[in-house]
């Protein structure tokens, strides 16, 4: 009897360990191809780069869910205080690109985090996503807002040198006037 209980406990422990291994990757993936090396898919559309990267970097589409891109592209005349209006056919082509490559259509690991973090919300800003906010809450304002070379957390590429290529790895972070981030 004792042996049988011991065996049951061992079996339980083993299956518990096995499930830990399977679920230890906190990206919530359910099979398919893994994208371990990159955080989000790189920007891959020249028209997007041309039209949407004159005032700021071309944000990788995998950083916002499809509903956010649709909302944002539907109100370009009032774009965070700027007018970013485009001819209807251009706006349509870019919306199609952004939606097709949105966070909730992508299996890159940071896109999965973004999707999980926004839930049913469709924020207009990447910087409003709880997951993205939480990654930056320890950085003091003097390194962002009052840092002339950054100015805003929206300026991802000021610190993440490979942001447009879809990489946000800590190794590539270089905060202007500060350097690497040690935490
Ligand atoms: C005329 C200048 C201009 C153009 C063109 C422009 N934007 Fe912006 N965009 C802004 C400004 C200003 C902000 C707010 C930045 C800030 O708060 O620091 C912004 C913010 C954003 C943000 C939110 C960034 C954050 O805080 O997370 C997204 C997403 C965005 N733009 C997408 C686009 C897309 C897509 C296009 C092309 C259709 C585009 N922008 C074209 C000026 C522009
Ligand atoms: C002022 C510099 C700065 C700006 C601007 C900035 N970040 Fe960061 N980001 C950091 C630092 C520093 C960390 C690491 C924080 C930590 O680990 O405590 C980080 C971490 C991250 C991480 C997590 C990386 C990891 O390995 O866990 C992601 C994803 C990220 N940032 C995305 C963005 C996006 C998207 C934007 C623009 C909307 C942005 N960041 C703007 C400095 C910046």
mmCIF file of C-alpha atoms and ligand atoms in Angstrom:
data_model
loop_
_atom_site.group_PDB
_atom_site.id
_atom_site.type_symbol
_atom_site.label_atom_id
_atom_site.label_comp_id
_atom_site.label_asym_id
_atom_site.label_seq_id
_atom_site.Cartn_x
_atom_site.Cartn_y
_atom_site.Cartn_z
ATOM 1 C CA UNK A 1 0.000 0.000 0.000
ATOM 2 C CA UNK A 2 2.721 2.469 1.020
ATOM 3 C CA UNK A 3 4.621 1.617 -2.140
ATOM 4 C CA UNK A 4 1.561 2.223 -4.232
ATOM 5 C CA UNK A 5 1.056 5.666 -2.679
ATOM 6 C CA UNK A 6 4.737 6.476 -3.214
ATOM 7 C CA UNK A 7 4.405 5.429 -6.839
ATOM 8 C CA UNK A 8 1.307 7.563 -7.318
ATOM 9 C CA UNK A 9 3.070 10.556 -5.770
ATOM 10 C CA UNK A 10 6.098 10.001 -8.004
ATOM 11 C CA UNK A 11 3.882 9.787 -11.080
ATOM 12 C CA UNK A 12 2.092 12.972 -10.030
ATOM 13 C CA UNK A 13 5.387 14.756 -9.508
ATOM 14 C CA UNK A 14 6.675 13.656 -12.877
ATOM 15 C CA UNK A 15 3.570 14.814 -14.724
ATOM 16 C CA UNK A 16 3.682 18.087 -12.798
ATOM 17 C CA UNK A 17 7.296 18.591 -13.867
ATOM 18 C CA UNK A 18 6.463 17.704 -17.443
ATOM 19 C CA UNK A 19 3.618 20.212 -17.547
ATOM 20 C CA UNK A 20 5.963 22.826 -16.071
ATOM 21 C CA UNK A 21 8.357 22.221 -18.921
ATOM 22 C CA UNK A 22 5.585 22.499 -21.484
ATOM 23 C CA UNK A 23 4.137 25.675 -19.988
ATOM 24 C CA UNK A 24 7.335 27.241 -18.681
ATOM 25 C CA UNK A 25 7.485 29.469 -21.722
ATOM 26 C CA UNK A 26 5.171 32.246 -20.603
ATOM 27 C CA UNK A 27 4.236 33.265 -24.110
ATOM 28 C CA UNK A 28 1.113 31.132 -24.000
ATOM 29 C CA UNK A 29 1.895 29.461 -27.299
ATOM 30 C CA UNK A 30 -0.161 26.622 -28.658
ATOM 31 C CA UNK A 31 2.079 25.039 -31.256
ATOM 32 C CA UNK A 32 3.159 26.297 -34.663
ATOM 33 C CA UNK A 33 6.487 27.867 -35.555
ATOM 34 C CA UNK A 34 8.508 29.449 -32.768
ATOM 35 C CA UNK A 35 10.027 32.869 -33.107
ATOM 36 C CA UNK A 36 12.464 32.783 -30.263
ATOM 37 C CA UNK A 37 15.027 35.108 -31.719
ATOM 38 C CA UNK A 38 12.836 38.067 -32.647
ATOM 39 C CA UNK A 39 10.416 39.974 -30.471
ATOM 40 C CA UNK A 40 8.014 41.207 -33.138
ATOM 41 C CA UNK A 41 7.993 40.852 -36.920
ATOM 42 C CA UNK A 42 10.129 43.541 -38.593
ATOM 43 C CA UNK A 43 8.485 46.262 -40.661
ATOM 44 C CA UNK A 44 8.200 44.845 -44.167
ATOM 45 C CA UNK A 45 6.276 47.421 -46.194
ATOM 46 C CA UNK A 46 7.991 50.282 -48.028
ATOM 47 C CA UNK A 47 4.822 52.302 -48.468
ATOM 48 C CA UNK A 48 4.213 52.113 -44.722
ATOM 49 C CA UNK A 49 7.750 53.272 -44.027
ATOM 50 C CA UNK A 50 7.325 56.115 -46.478
ATOM 51 C CA UNK A 51 3.968 57.360 -45.168
ATOM 52 C CA UNK A 52 4.140 56.636 -41.473
ATOM 53 C CA UNK A 53 7.752 57.211 -40.505
ATOM 54 C CA UNK A 54 8.228 60.906 -41.265
ATOM 55 C CA UNK A 55 7.250 62.113 -37.784
ATOM 56 C CA UNK A 56 8.306 59.044 -35.773
ATOM 57 C CA UNK A 57 9.694 55.567 -36.386
ATOM 58 C CA UNK A 58 7.678 53.035 -38.346
ATOM 59 C CA UNK A 59 6.110 51.100 -35.460
ATOM 60 C CA UNK A 60 6.125 47.349 -36.130
ATOM 61 C CA UNK A 61 2.464 46.354 -36.729
ATOM 62 C CA UNK A 62 2.851 43.463 -34.263
ATOM 63 C CA UNK A 63 2.869 45.943 -31.370
ATOM 64 C CA UNK A 64 -0.869 46.721 -31.557
ATOM 65 C CA UNK A 65 -3.938 44.538 -32.098
ATOM 66 C CA UNK A 66 -5.916 44.784 -35.350
ATOM 67 C CA UNK A 67 -8.758 46.710 -33.678
ATOM 68 C CA UNK A 68 -6.283 49.385 -32.582
ATOM 69 C CA UNK A 69 -4.875 49.825 -36.081
ATOM 70 C CA UNK A 70 -8.374 50.077 -37.568
ATOM 71 C CA UNK A 71 -9.308 52.731 -35.001
ATOM 72 C CA UNK A 72 -6.092 54.688 -35.488
ATOM 73 C CA UNK A 73 -6.275 54.588 -39.290
ATOM 74 C CA UNK A 74 -9.900 55.744 -39.160
ATOM 75 C CA UNK A 75 -8.991 59.045 -37.505
ATOM 76 C CA UNK A 76 -5.762 60.195 -39.165
ATOM 77 C CA UNK A 77 -6.998 63.790 -39.504
ATOM 78 C CA UNK A 78 -6.784 64.021 -35.721
ATOM 79 C CA UNK A 79 -3.690 61.966 -34.993
ATOM 80 C CA UNK A 80 -2.431 62.830 -31.505
ATOM 81 C CA UNK A 81 -2.856 66.504 -32.301
ATOM 82 C CA UNK A 82 -1.334 66.234 -35.784
ATOM 83 C CA UNK A 83 -2.987 65.844 -39.165
ATOM 84 C CA UNK A 84 -1.669 62.626 -40.718
ATOM 85 C CA UNK A 85 -4.457 62.253 -43.284
ATOM 86 C CA UNK A 86 -3.739 60.177 -46.401
ATOM 87 C CA UNK A 87 -5.557 59.620 -49.716
ATOM 88 C CA UNK A 88 -8.269 56.999 -49.192
ATOM 89 C CA UNK A 89 -6.583 54.304 -51.298
ATOM 90 C CA UNK A 90 -3.248 54.747 -49.497
ATOM 91 C CA UNK A 91 -4.962 54.647 -46.116
ATOM 92 C CA UNK A 92 -6.798 51.484 -47.166
ATOM 93 C CA UNK A 93 -3.605 49.743 -48.360
ATOM 94 C CA UNK A 94 -1.768 50.632 -45.144
ATOM 95 C CA UNK A 95 -4.689 49.590 -42.945
ATOM 96 C CA UNK A 96 -4.733 46.217 -44.730
ATOM 97 C CA UNK A 97 -1.000 45.788 -44.089
ATOM 98 C CA UNK A 98 -1.244 46.821 -40.424
ATOM 99 C CA UNK A 99 -4.292 44.642 -39.719
ATOM 100 C CA UNK A 100 -2.833 41.583 -41.469
ATOM 101 C CA UNK A 101 0.333 41.868 -39.367
ATOM 102 C CA UNK A 102 -1.254 43.035 -36.115
ATOM 103 C CA UNK A 103 -0.289 41.592 -32.726
ATOM 104 C CA UNK A 104 -3.332 39.313 -32.617
ATOM 105 C CA UNK A 105 -2.477 37.921 -36.073
ATOM 106 C CA UNK A 106 1.148 37.209 -35.216
ATOM 107 C CA UNK A 107 2.880 34.483 -33.251
ATOM 108 C CA UNK A 108 6.008 36.457 -32.404
ATOM 109 C CA UNK A 109 6.540 36.379 -28.674
ATOM 110 C CA UNK A 110 6.064 40.071 -27.835
ATOM 111 C CA UNK A 111 2.984 40.183 -30.070
ATOM 112 C CA UNK A 112 1.488 37.377 -28.006
ATOM 113 C CA UNK A 113 2.235 39.351 -24.839
ATOM 114 C CA UNK A 114 0.663 42.478 -26.289
ATOM 115 C CA UNK A 115 -2.478 40.578 -27.296
ATOM 116 C CA UNK A 116 -2.807 39.028 -23.868
ATOM 117 C CA UNK A 117 -2.163 42.322 -22.147
ATOM 118 C CA UNK A 118 -4.769 44.424 -24.013
ATOM 119 C CA UNK A 119 -7.599 41.910 -23.624
ATOM 120 C CA UNK A 120 -10.676 43.362 -25.320
ATOM 121 C CA UNK A 121 -9.355 46.910 -25.370
ATOM 122 C CA UNK A 122 -8.106 48.646 -28.484
ATOM 123 C CA UNK A 123 -5.656 51.289 -27.239
ATOM 124 C CA UNK A 124 -4.467 53.897 -29.744
ATOM 125 C CA UNK A 125 -1.013 53.880 -28.231
ATOM 126 C CA UNK A 126 1.555 51.135 -27.844
ATOM 127 C CA UNK A 127 2.734 53.035 -24.778
ATOM 128 C CA UNK A 128 -0.727 52.549 -23.191
ATOM 129 C CA UNK A 129 -0.501 48.774 -23.290
ATOM 130 C CA UNK A 130 -0.115 47.551 -19.696
ATOM 131 C CA UNK A 131 2.598 45.099 -20.724
ATOM 132 C CA UNK A 132 4.657 47.835 -22.430
ATOM 133 C CA UNK A 133 4.023 50.268 -19.563
ATOM 134 C CA UNK A 134 5.168 47.727 -17.018
ATOM 135 C CA UNK A 135 8.452 47.233 -18.865
ATOM 136 C CA UNK A 136 9.306 50.916 -18.506
ATOM 137 C CA UNK A 137 7.908 52.019 -15.164
ATOM 138 C CA UNK A 138 11.325 51.950 -13.502
ATOM 139 C CA UNK A 139 12.912 54.371 -15.957
ATOM 140 C CA UNK A 140 13.060 57.867 -14.432
ATOM 141 C CA UNK A 141 11.502 60.836 -16.301
ATOM 142 C CA UNK A 142 14.882 62.542 -16.688
ATOM 143 C CA UNK A 143 15.856 59.737 -19.069
ATOM 144 C CA UNK A 144 12.640 60.011 -21.098
ATOM 145 C CA UNK A 145 10.497 63.170 -21.010
ATOM 146 C CA UNK A 146 13.171 65.667 -20.016
ATOM 147 C CA UNK A 147 15.836 63.906 -22.062
ATOM 148 C CA UNK A 148 16.146 66.066 -25.197
ATOM 149 C CA UNK A 149 17.283 63.080 -27.262
ATOM 150 C CA UNK A 150 14.245 60.980 -26.289
ATOM 151 C CA UNK A 151 11.338 63.284 -25.346
ATOM 152 C CA UNK A 152 8.689 60.592 -25.077
ATOM 153 C CA UNK A 153 8.334 56.892 -24.422
ATOM 154 C CA UNK A 154 6.750 56.735 -27.885
ATOM 155 C CA UNK A 155 10.222 57.291 -29.326
ATOM 156 C CA UNK A 156 11.103 53.578 -29.042
ATOM 157 C CA UNK A 157 14.012 53.706 -31.472
ATOM 158 C CA UNK A 158 15.868 56.348 -29.430
ATOM 159 C CA UNK A 159 16.667 53.618 -26.897
ATOM 160 C CA UNK A 160 15.924 50.375 -28.749
ATOM 161 C CA UNK A 161 18.346 50.671 -31.629
ATOM 162 C CA UNK A 162 16.844 47.760 -33.561
ATOM 163 C CA UNK A 163 13.175 48.595 -32.922
ATOM 164 C CA UNK A 164 12.113 48.773 -36.574
ATOM 165 C CA UNK A 165 13.756 45.407 -37.178
ATOM 166 C CA UNK A 166 11.495 44.012 -34.490
ATOM 167 C CA UNK A 167 14.133 43.551 -31.823
ATOM 168 C CA UNK A 168 13.763 44.905 -28.286
ATOM 169 C CA UNK A 169 16.424 42.793 -26.661
ATOM 170 C CA UNK A 170 17.951 44.344 -23.548
ATOM 171 C CA UNK A 171 21.412 43.975 -25.064
ATOM 172 C CA UNK A 172 20.495 46.511 -27.736
ATOM 173 C CA UNK A 173 19.149 49.167 -25.381
ATOM 174 C CA UNK A 174 21.174 52.355 -25.290
ATOM 175 C CA UNK A 175 19.497 55.308 -23.593
ATOM 176 C CA UNK A 176 20.896 58.557 -25.031
ATOM 177 C CA UNK A 177 23.035 60.338 -22.438
ATOM 178 C CA UNK A 178 22.872 57.335 -20.133
ATOM 179 C CA UNK A 179 23.942 54.225 -22.003
ATOM 180 C CA UNK A 180 23.047 50.692 -21.149
ATOM 181 C CA UNK A 181 20.314 49.879 -18.687
ATOM 182 C CA UNK A 182 21.390 47.818 -15.703
ATOM 183 C CA UNK A 183 18.645 46.554 -13.435
HETATM 184 C C1 LIG B 1 2.468 64.536 -39.154
HETATM 185 C C2 LIG B 1 3.224 63.666 -38.282
HETATM 186 C C3 LIG B 1 2.778 62.233 -38.172
HETATM 187 C C4 LIG B 1 2.541 61.328 -39.176
HETATM 188 C C5 LIG B 1 2.657 61.530 -40.673
HETATM 189 C C6 LIG B 1 2.178 60.084 -38.515
HETATM 190 N N1 LIG B 1 2.211 60.227 -37.156
HETATM 191 FE FE1 LIG B 1 1.864 58.793 -35.800
HETATM 192 N N2 LIG B 1 2.179 60.112 -34.284
HETATM 193 C C7 LIG B 1 2.467 61.454 -34.456
HETATM 194 C C8 LIG B 1 2.569 62.084 -33.161
HETATM 195 C C9 LIG B 1 2.883 63.556 -32.890
HETATM 196 C C10 LIG B 1 2.356 61.067 -32.205
HETATM 197 C C11 LIG B 1 2.388 61.210 -30.687
HETATM 198 C C12 LIG B 1 3.829 61.004 -30.246
HETATM 199 C C13 LIG B 1 4.069 61.236 -28.782
HETATM 200 O O1 LIG B 1 3.140 61.285 -27.983
HETATM 201 O O2 LIG B 1 5.260 61.345 -28.406
HETATM 202 C C14 LIG B 1 2.116 59.837 -32.954
HETATM 203 C C15 LIG B 1 1.874 58.619 -32.380
HETATM 204 C C16 LIG B 1 1.611 57.456 -33.064
HETATM 205 C C17 LIG B 1 1.342 56.178 -32.439
HETATM 206 C C18 LIG B 1 1.302 55.908 -30.936
HETATM 207 C C19 LIG B 1 2.717 55.786 -30.365
HETATM 208 C C20 LIG B 1 2.660 55.479 -28.874
HETATM 209 O O3 LIG B 1 2.696 56.410 -28.075
HETATM 210 O O4 LIG B 1 2.553 54.302 -28.524
HETATM 211 C C21 LIG B 1 1.116 55.281 -33.440
HETATM 212 C C22 LIG B 1 0.803 53.805 -33.262
HETATM 213 C C23 LIG B 1 1.238 55.996 -34.690
HETATM 214 N N3 LIG B 1 1.556 57.313 -34.426
HETATM 215 C C24 LIG B 1 1.037 55.434 -35.932
HETATM 216 C C25 LIG B 1 1.114 56.146 -37.122
HETATM 217 C C26 LIG B 1 0.770 55.604 -38.421
HETATM 218 C C27 LIG B 1 0.272 54.192 -38.656
HETATM 219 C C28 LIG B 1 0.988 56.579 -39.334
HETATM 220 C C29 LIG B 1 0.780 56.517 -40.829
HETATM 221 C C30 LIG B 1 -0.580 56.357 -41.257
HETATM 222 C C31 LIG B 1 1.458 57.747 -38.605
HETATM 223 N N4 LIG B 1 1.500 57.457 -37.277
HETATM 224 C C32 LIG B 1 1.818 58.947 -39.192
HETATM 225 C C33 LIG B 1 2.661 62.098 -35.652
HETATM 226 C C34 LIG B 1 2.556 61.527 -36.902
HETATM 227 C C1 LIG B 2 14.061 55.895 -22.664
HETATM 228 C C2 LIG B 2 14.419 54.697 -23.400
HETATM 229 C C3 LIG B 2 13.325 53.787 -23.894
HETATM 230 C C4 LIG B 2 12.273 54.087 -24.751
HETATM 231 C C5 LIG B 2 11.958 55.393 -25.397
HETATM 232 C C6 LIG B 2 11.539 52.838 -24.932
HETATM 233 N N1 LIG B 2 12.113 51.852 -24.188
HETATM 234 FE FE1 LIG B 2 11.543 49.924 -24.138
HETATM 235 N N2 LIG B 2 12.893 49.544 -22.682
HETATM 236 C C7 LIG B 2 13.829 50.443 -22.208
HETATM 237 C C8 LIG B 2 14.563 49.843 -21.108
HETATM 238 C C9 LIG B 2 15.670 50.509 -20.298
HETATM 239 C C10 LIG B 2 14.049 48.531 -20.958
HETATM 240 C C11 LIG B 2 14.466 47.474 -19.946
HETATM 241 C C12 LIG B 2 13.695 47.736 -18.670
HETATM 242 C C13 LIG B 2 13.978 46.723 -17.598
HETATM 243 O O1 LIG B 2 14.327 45.598 -17.916
HETATM 244 O O2 LIG B 2 13.806 47.078 -16.446
HETATM 245 C C14 LIG B 2 13.008 48.382 -21.975
HETATM 246 C C15 LIG B 2 12.289 47.223 -22.190
HETATM 247 C C16 LIG B 2 11.424 47.005 -23.240
HETATM 248 C C17 LIG B 2 10.831 45.748 -23.579
HETATM 249 C C18 LIG B 2 11.081 44.436 -22.863
HETATM 250 C C19 LIG B 2 12.432 43.888 -23.286
HETATM 251 C C20 LIG B 2 12.802 42.653 -22.509
HETATM 252 O O3 LIG B 2 13.837 42.058 -22.841
HETATM 253 O O4 LIG B 2 12.073 42.273 -21.601
HETATM 254 C C21 LIG B 2 10.040 45.945 -24.684
HETATM 255 C C22 LIG B 2 9.230 44.907 -25.430
HETATM 256 C C23 LIG B 2 10.117 47.348 -24.992
HETATM 257 N N3 LIG B 2 10.971 47.956 -24.113
HETATM 258 C C24 LIG B 2 9.428 47.960 -26.021
HETATM 259 C C25 LIG B 2 9.413 49.327 -26.237
HETATM 260 C C26 LIG B 2 8.547 49.987 -27.202
HETATM 261 C C27 LIG B 2 7.572 49.281 -28.108
HETATM 262 C C28 LIG B 2 8.813 51.323 -27.097
HETATM 263 C C29 LIG B 2 8.155 52.446 -27.852
HETATM 264 C C30 LIG B 2 6.716 52.479 -27.864
HETATM 265 C C31 LIG B 2 9.853 51.486 -26.100
HETATM 266 N N4 LIG B 2 10.181 50.267 -25.596
HETATM 267 C C32 LIG B 2 10.425 52.705 -25.732
HETATM 268 C C33 LIG B 2 14.029 51.718 -22.669
HETATM 269 C C34 LIG B 2 13.193 52.382 -23.536
#
